[in-house]
Tab-separated table of C-alpha atoms in Angstrom:
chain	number	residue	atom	x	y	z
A	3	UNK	CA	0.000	0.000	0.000
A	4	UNK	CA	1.367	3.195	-0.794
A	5	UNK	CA	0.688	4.930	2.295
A	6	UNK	CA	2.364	2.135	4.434
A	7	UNK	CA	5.672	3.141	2.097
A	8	UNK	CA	5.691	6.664	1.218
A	9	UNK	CA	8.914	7.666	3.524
A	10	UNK	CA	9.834	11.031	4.885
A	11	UNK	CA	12.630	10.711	2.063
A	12	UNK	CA	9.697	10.913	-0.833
A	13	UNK	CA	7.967	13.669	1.372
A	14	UNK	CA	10.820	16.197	1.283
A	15	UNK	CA	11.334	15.339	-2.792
A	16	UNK	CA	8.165	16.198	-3.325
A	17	UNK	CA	8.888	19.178	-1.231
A	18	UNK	CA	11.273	20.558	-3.464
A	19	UNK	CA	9.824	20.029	-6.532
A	20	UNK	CA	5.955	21.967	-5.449
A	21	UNK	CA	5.887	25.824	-5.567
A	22	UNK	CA	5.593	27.347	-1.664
A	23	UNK	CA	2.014	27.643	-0.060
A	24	UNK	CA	-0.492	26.573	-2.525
A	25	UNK	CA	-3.482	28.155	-0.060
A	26	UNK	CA	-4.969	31.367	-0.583
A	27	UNK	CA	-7.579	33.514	0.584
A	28	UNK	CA	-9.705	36.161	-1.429
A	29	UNK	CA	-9.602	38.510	1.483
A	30	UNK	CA	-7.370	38.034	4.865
A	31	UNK	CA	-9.200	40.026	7.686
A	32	UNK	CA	-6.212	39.982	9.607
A	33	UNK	CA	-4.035	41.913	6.824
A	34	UNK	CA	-6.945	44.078	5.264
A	35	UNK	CA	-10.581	45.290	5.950
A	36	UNK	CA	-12.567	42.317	4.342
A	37	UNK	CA	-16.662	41.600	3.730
A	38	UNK	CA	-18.417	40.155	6.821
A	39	UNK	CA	-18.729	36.815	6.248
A	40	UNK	CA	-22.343	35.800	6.339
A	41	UNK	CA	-23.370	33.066	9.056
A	42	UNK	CA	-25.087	29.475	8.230
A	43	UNK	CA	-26.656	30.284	12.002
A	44	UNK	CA	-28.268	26.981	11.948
A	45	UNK	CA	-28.834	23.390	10.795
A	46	UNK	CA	-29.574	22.231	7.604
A	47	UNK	CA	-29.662	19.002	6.040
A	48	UNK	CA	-28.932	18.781	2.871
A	49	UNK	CA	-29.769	15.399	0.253
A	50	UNK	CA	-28.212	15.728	-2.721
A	51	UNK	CA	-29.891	12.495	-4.302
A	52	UNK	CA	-32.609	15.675	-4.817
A	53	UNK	CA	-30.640	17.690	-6.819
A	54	UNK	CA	-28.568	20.448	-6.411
A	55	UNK	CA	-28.502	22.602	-3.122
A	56	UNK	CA	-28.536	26.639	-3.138
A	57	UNK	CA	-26.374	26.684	-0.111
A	58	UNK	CA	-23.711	25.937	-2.519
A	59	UNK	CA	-21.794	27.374	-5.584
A	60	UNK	CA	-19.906	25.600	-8.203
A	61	UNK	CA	-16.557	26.550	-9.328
A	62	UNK	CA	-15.666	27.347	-12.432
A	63	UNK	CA	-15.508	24.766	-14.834
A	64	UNK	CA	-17.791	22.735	-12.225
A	65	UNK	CA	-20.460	21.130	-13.837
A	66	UNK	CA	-22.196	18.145	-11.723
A	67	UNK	CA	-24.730	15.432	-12.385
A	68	UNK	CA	-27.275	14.034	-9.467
A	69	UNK	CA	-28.645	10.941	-9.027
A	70	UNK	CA	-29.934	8.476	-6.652
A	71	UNK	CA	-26.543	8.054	-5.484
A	72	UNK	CA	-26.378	11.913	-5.246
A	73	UNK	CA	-23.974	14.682	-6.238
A	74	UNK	CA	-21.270	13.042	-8.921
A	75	UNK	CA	-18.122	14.396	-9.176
A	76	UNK	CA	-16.059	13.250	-12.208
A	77	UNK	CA	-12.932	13.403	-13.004
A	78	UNK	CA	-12.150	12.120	-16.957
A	79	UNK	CA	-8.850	14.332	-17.259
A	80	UNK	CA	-5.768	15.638	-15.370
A	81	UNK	CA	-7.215	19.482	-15.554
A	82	UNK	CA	-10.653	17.861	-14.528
A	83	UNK	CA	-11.479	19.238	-10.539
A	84	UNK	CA	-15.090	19.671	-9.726
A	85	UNK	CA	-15.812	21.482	-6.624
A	86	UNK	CA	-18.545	23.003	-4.729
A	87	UNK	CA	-18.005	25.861	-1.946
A	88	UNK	CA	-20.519	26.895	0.962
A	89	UNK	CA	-22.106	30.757	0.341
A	90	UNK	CA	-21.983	30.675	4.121
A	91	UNK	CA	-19.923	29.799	6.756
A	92	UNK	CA	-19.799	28.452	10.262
A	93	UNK	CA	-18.315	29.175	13.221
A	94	UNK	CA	-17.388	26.614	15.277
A	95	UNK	CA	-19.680	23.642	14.536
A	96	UNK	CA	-20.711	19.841	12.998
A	97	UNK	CA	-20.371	19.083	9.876
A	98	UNK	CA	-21.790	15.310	8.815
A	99	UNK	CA	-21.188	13.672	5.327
A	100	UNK	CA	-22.095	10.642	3.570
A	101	UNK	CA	-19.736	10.069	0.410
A	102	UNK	CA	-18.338	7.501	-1.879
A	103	UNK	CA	-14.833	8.361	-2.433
A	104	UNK	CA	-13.865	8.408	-6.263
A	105	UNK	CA	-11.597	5.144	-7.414
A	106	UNK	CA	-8.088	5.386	-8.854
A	107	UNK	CA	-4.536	5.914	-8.783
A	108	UNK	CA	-4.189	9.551	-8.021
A	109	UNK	CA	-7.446	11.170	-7.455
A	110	UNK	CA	-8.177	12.565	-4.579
A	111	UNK	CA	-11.732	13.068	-2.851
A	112	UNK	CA	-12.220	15.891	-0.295
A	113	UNK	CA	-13.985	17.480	2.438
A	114	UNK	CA	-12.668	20.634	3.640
A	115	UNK	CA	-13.392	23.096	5.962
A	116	UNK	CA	-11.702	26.526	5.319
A	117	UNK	CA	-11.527	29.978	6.674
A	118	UNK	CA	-10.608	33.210	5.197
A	119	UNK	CA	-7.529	33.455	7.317
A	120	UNK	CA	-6.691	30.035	6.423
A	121	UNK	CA	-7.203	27.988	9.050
A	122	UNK	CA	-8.751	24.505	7.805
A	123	UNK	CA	-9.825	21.575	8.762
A	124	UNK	CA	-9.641	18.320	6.017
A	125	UNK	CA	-10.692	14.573	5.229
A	126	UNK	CA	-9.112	13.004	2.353
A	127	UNK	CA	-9.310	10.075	0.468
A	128	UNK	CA	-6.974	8.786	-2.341
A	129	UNK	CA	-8.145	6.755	-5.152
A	130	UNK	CA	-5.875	3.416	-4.560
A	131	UNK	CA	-5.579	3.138	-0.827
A	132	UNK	CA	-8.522	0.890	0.088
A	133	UNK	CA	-7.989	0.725	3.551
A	134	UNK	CA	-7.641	4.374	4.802
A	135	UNK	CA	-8.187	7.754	4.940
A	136	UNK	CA	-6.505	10.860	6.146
A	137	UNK	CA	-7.300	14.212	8.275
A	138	UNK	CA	-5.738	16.694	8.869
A	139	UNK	CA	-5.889	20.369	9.887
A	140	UNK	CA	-3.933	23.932	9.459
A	141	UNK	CA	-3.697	27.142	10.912
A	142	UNK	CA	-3.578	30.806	9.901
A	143	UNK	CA	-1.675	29.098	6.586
A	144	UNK	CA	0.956	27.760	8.420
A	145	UNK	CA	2.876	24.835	7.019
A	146	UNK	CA	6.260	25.527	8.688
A	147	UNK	CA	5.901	21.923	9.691
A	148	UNK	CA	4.429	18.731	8.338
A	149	UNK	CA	3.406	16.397	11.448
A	150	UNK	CA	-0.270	17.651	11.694
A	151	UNK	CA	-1.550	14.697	9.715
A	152	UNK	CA	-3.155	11.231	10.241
A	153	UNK	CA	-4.331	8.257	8.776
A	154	UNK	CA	-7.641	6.079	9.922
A	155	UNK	CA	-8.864	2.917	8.795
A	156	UNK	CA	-11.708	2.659	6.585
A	157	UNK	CA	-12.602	-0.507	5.236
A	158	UNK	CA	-13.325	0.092	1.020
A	159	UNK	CA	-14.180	3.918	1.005
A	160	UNK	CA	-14.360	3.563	-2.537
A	161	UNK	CA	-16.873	0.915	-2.934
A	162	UNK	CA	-19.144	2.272	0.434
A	163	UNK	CA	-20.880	4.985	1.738
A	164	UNK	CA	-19.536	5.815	4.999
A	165	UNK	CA	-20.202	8.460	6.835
A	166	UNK	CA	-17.672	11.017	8.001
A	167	UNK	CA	-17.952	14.145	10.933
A	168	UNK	CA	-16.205	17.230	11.682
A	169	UNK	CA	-17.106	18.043	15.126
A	170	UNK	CA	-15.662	21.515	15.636
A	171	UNK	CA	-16.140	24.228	19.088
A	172	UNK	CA	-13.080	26.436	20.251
A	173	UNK	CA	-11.614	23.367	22.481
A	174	UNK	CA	-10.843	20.408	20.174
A	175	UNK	CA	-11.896	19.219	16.674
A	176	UNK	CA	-12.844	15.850	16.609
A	177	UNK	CA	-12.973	13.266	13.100
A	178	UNK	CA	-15.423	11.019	13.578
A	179	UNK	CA	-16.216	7.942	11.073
A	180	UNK	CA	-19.531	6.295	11.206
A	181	UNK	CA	-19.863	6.978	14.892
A	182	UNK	CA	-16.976	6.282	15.979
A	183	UNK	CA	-13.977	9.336	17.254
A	184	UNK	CA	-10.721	7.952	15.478
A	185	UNK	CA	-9.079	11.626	16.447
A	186	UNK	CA	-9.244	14.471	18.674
A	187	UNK	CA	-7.356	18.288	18.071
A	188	UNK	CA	-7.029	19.809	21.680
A	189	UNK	CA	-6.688	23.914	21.829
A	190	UNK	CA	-3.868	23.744	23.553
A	191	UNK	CA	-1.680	20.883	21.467
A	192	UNK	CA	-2.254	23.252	18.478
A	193	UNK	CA	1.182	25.470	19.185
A	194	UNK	CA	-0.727	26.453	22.440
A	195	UNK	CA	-3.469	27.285	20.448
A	196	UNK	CA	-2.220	29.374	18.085
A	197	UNK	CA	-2.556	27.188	15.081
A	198	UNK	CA	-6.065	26.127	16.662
A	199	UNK	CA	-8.603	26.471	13.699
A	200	UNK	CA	-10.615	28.892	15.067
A	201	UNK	CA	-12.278	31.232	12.240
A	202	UNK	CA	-15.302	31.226	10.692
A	203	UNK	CA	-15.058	28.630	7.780
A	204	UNK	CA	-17.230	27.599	4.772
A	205	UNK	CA	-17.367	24.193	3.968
A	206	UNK	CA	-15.552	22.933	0.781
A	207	UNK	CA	-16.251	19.671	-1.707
A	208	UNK	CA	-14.263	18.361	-4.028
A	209	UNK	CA	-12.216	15.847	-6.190
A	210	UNK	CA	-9.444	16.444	-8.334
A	211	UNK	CA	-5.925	14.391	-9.961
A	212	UNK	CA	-3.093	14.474	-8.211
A	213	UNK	CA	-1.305	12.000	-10.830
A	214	UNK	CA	-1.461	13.543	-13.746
A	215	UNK	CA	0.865	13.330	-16.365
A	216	UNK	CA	2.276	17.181	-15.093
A	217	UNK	CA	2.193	16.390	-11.383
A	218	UNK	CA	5.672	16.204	-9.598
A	219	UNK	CA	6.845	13.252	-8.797
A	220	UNK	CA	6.544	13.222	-4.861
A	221	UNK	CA	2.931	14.247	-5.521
A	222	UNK	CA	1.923	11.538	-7.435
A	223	UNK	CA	3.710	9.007	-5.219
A	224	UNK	CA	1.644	10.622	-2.328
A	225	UNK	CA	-1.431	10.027	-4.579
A	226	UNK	CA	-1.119	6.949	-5.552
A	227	UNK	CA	0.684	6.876	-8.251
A	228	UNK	CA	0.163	8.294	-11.865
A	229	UNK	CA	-3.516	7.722	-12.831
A	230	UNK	CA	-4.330	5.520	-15.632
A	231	UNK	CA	-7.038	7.522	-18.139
A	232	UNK	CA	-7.787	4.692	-19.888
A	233	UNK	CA	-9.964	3.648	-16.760
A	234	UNK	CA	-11.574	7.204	-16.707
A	235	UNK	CA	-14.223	7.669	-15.682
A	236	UNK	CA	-13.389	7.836	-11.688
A	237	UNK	CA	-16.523	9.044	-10.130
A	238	UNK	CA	-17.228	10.135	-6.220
A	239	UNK	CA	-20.364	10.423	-4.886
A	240	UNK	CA	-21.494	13.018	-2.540
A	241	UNK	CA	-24.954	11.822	-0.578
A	242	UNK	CA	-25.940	13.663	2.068
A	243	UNK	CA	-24.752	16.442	4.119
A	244	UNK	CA	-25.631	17.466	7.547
A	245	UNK	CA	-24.643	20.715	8.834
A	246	UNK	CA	-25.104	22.359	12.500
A	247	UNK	CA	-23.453	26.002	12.692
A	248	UNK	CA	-22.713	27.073	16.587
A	249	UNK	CA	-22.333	30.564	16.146
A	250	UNK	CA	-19.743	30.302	18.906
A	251	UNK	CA	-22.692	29.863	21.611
A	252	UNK	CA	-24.762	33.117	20.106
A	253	UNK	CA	-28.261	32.289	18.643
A	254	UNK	CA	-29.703	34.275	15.169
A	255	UNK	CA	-26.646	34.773	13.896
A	256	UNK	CA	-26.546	36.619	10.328
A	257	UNK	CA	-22.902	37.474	9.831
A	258	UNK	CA	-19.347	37.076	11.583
A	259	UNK	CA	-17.775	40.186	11.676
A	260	UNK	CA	-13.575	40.502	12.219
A	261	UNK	CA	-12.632	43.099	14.567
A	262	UNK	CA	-10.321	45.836	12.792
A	263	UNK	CA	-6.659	44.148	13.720
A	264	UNK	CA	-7.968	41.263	14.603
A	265	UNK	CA	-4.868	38.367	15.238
A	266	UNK	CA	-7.094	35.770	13.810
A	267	UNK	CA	-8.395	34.137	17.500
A	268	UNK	CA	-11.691	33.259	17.680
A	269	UNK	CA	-12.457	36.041	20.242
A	270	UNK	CA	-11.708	38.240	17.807
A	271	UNK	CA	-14.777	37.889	15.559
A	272	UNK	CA	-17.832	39.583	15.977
A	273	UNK	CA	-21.729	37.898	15.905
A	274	UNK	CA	-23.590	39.965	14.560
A	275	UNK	CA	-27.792	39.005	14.935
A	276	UNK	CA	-30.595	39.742	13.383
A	277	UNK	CA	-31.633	42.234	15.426
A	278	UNK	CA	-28.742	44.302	14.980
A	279	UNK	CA	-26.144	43.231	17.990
A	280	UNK	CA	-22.978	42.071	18.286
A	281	UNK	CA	-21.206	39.830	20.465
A	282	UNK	CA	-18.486	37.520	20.796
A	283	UNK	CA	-16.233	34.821	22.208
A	284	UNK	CA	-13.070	36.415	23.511
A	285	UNK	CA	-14.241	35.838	27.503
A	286	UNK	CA	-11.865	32.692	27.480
A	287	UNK	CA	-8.717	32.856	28.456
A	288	UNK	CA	-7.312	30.636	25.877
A	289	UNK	CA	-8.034	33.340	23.695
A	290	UNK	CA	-5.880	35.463	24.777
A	291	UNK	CA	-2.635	33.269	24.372
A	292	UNK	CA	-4.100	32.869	20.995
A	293	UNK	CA	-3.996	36.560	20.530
A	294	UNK	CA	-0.862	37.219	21.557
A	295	UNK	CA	1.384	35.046	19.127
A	296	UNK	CA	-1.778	34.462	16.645
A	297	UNK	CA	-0.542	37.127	14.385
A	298	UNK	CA	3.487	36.971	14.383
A	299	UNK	CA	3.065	32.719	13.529
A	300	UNK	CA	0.815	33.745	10.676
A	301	UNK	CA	2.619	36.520	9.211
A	302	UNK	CA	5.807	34.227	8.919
A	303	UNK	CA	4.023	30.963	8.302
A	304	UNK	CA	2.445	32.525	5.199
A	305	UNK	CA	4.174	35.254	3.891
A	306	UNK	CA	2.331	34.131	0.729
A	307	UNK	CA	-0.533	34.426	2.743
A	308	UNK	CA	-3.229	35.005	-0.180
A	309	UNK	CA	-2.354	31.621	-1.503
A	310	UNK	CA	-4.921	29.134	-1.673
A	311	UNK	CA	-5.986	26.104	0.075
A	312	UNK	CA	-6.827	22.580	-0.223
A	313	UNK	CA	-10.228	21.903	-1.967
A	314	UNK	CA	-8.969	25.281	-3.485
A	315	UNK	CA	-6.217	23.771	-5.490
A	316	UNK	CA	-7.632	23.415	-9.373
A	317	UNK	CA	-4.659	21.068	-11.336
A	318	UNK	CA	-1.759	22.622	-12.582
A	319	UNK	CA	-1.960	21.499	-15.895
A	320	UNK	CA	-4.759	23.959	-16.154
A	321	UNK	CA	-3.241	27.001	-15.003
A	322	UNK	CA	0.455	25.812	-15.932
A	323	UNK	CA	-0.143	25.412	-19.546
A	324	UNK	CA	-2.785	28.371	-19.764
A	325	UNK	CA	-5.179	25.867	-21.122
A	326	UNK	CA	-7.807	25.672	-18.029
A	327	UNK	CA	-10.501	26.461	-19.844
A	328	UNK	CA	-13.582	27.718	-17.861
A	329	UNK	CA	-13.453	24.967	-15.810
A	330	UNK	CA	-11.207	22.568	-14.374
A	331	UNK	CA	-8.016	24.229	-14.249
A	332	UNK	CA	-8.291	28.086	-14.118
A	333	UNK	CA	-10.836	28.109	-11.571
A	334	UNK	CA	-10.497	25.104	-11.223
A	335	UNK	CA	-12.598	26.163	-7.615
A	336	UNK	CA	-11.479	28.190	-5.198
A	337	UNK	CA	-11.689	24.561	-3.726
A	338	UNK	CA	-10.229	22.803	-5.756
A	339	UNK	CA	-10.471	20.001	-3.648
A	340	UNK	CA	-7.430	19.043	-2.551
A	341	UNK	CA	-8.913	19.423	0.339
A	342	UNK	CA	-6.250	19.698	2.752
A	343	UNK	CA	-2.891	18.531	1.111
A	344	UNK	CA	-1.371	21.611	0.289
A	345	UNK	CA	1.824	21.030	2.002
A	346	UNK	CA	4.275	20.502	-0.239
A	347	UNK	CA	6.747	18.094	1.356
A	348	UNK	CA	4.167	16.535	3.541
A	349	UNK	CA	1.671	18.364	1.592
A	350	UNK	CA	-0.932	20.327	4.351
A	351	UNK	CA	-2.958	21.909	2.760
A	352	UNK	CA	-3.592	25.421	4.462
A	353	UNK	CA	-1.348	25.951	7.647
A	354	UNK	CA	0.092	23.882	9.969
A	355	UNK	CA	-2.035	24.617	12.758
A	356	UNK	CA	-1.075	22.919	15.558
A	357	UNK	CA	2.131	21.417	16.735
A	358	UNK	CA	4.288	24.030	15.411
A	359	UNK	CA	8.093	22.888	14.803
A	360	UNK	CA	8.466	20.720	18.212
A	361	UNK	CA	4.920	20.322	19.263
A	362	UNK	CA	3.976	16.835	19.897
A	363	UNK	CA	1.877	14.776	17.306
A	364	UNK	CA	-1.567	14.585	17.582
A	365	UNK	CA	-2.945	11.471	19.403
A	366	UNK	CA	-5.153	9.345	16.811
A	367	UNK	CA	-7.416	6.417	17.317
A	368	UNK	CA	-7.227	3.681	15.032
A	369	UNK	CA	-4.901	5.459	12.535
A	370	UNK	CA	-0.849	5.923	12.565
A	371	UNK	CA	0.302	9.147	12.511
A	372	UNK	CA	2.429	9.935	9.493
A	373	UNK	CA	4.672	12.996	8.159
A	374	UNK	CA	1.268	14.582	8.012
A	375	UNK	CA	0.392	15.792	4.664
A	376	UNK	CA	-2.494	17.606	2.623
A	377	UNK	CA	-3.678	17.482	-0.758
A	378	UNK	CA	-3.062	20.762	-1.128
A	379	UNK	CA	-0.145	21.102	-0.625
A	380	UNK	CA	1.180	18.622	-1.792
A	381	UNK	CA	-1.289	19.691	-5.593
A	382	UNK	CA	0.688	23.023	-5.086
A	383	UNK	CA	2.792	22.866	-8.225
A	384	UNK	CA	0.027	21.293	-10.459
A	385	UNK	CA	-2.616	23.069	-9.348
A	386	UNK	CA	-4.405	27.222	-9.457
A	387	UNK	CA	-6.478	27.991	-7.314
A	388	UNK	CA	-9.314	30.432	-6.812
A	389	UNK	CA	-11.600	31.704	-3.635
A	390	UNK	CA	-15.219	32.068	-4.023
């Protein structure tokens, strides 16, 4: 299995040859005066065996088909990376999907949680590995260091439906598969909370080809290996989706509003509710530490800071050769789903949140913790991105 092989030697190869942070933001509150980002401010559930849902918008190029099996994402070339992005976002909160990941040596399927100051929060699922699948999380775009992901067994992910969580608040972040917590993100184990994901995020959805006949080396070996388009189509299914925004504990939320100069801690953002008022989170005291080092880690963490994320990553080939047409490549989708693998050498997709250079790996449940890569990242030198 590729995963069980991939060494820390391949990871640092594939390093070198992917351009630095592939994650980028339309608008970083934290460096500029941005749009409020309007609030989900409740639960929805969303069955996509219906048709399509207006809670989301396609990328570029993104055209989808639905069926009883739901939305189908597929991926018949290397520029080929249908993705769908949230028009609202959560802050702090569940997220619950149902998805068949797509088949195939390097394609990746993705569900991605990301937030304007690029803190994200990723499952992953490559084509060929049958028996796994990977999380993984950033913060503030930091991918100084590549030990921030994890692997989890999953029995057949592309032949299922299984059903994967995000359980989010500003304590811990918790994957969950069918029921069952294979990992748990403490505040503190994040860099002291500093690469916490903590931001208001929209939720991303994606597949795209990491082994195209253009992807580096190191990124294809991460993949999978170089996919085989004779086999084409490779098709993912995305069922259902469940969604509960928590509004950081304030009911009727409408938008989340940054504070002028905020650091990019949770206490930092504003609620803002319907009728007019504002409130927010920054009564803890772990927001504070997060405050005070919040900003200097992301300034130097991504100093390409508008530089886009996982599901944002379209496939190089588009934008590389300047033949993304509409779709695929060029915009390829602010998401282009790479969901989380951004990182070049161990490819994390949008920062390293958590466990900085020294900080200790991330306890996991039923998965071995590797170098910890994210599509992303690693898609970096293939792919061009876009923010909705």
């Amino acid at each position: 299995m590729f995963s069980k092989i991939l060494s820390a030697t391949t990871v640092v190869l594939a390093a070198t040859q992917m351009v630095s942070a592939q994650t980028s933001t339309a608008c970083d509150p934290t460096k500029k005066t941005c749009p409020d980002d309007p609030a989900l401010g409740t639960s929805v559930s969303i069955d996509f065996t219906k048709g399509k849902n207006d809670l989301f918008t396609d990328a570029a190029g993104t055209t989808l088909k639905y069926d009883g099996n739901g939305a189908v994402f597929t991926i018949n070339k290397a520029t080929d990376a249908p993705t769908i992005t949230s028009n609202k976002y959560i802050f702090f909160g569940k997220v619950e999907l149902v998805v068949q990941a797509a088949p195939g040596a390097g394609i990746v399927t993705s569900f991605v949680l990301q937030s304007d100051d690029l803190d994200e929060i990723d499952w992953e699922w490559i084509g060929s590995d049958k028996a796994q699948v990977q999380s993984n999380y950033f913060g503030k775009g930091d991918t100084t260091t590549f030990d921030r992901g994890a692997y989890h067994a999953v029995a057949n992910p592309q032949d299922n439906y299984d059903t994967y969580t995000i359980d989010w608040t500003k304590d811990y972040v918790r994957w969950i598969i069918n029921g069952n917590q294979v990992r748990e993100l403490k505040y503190a184990d994040a860099k002291s909370g500093t690469r916490f994901p903590q931001t208001p995020m929209q939720i991303k959805l994606g597949t795209w080809c990491a082994g195209g006949p253009d992807s580096p080396e190191g990124t294809a070996q991460w993949a999978g290996g170089r996919t085989d388009f004779s086999q084409a189509p490779f098709v993912a299914h995305y069922k259902t989706l469940t969604i509960t925004d928590y509004s950081n504990g304030v009911k009727n939320a409408e938008k989340y509003s940054w504070s002028s100069g905020s650091d990019g801690s949770y206490g930092s953002i504003n609620v803002i509710t319907g009728d007019g008022s504002s409130s927010s989170g920054s009564s803890s005291s772990a927001t504070s530490s997060a405050k005070s080092s919040a900003t200097s880690g992301a300034s130097s963490a991504t100093k390409s800071s508008e530089t886009k994320s996982t599901l944002s990553t379209a496939t190089v080939s588009a934008t590389a050769s300047g033949s993304a047409t509409s779709g695929s490549g060029s915009s390829a989708s602010s998401t282009a789903t790479s969901s989380g693998n951004n990182a070049s050498a161990s490819a994390s997709s949008s920062g390293s949140a958590s466990a900085a250079n020294t900080s200790a790996p991330v306890a996991t449940t039923n998965g071995a913790l590797k170098t910890g890569f994210s599509v992303s990242a690693l898609a970096a030198g293939l792919m061009v991105v876009f923010m909705l």
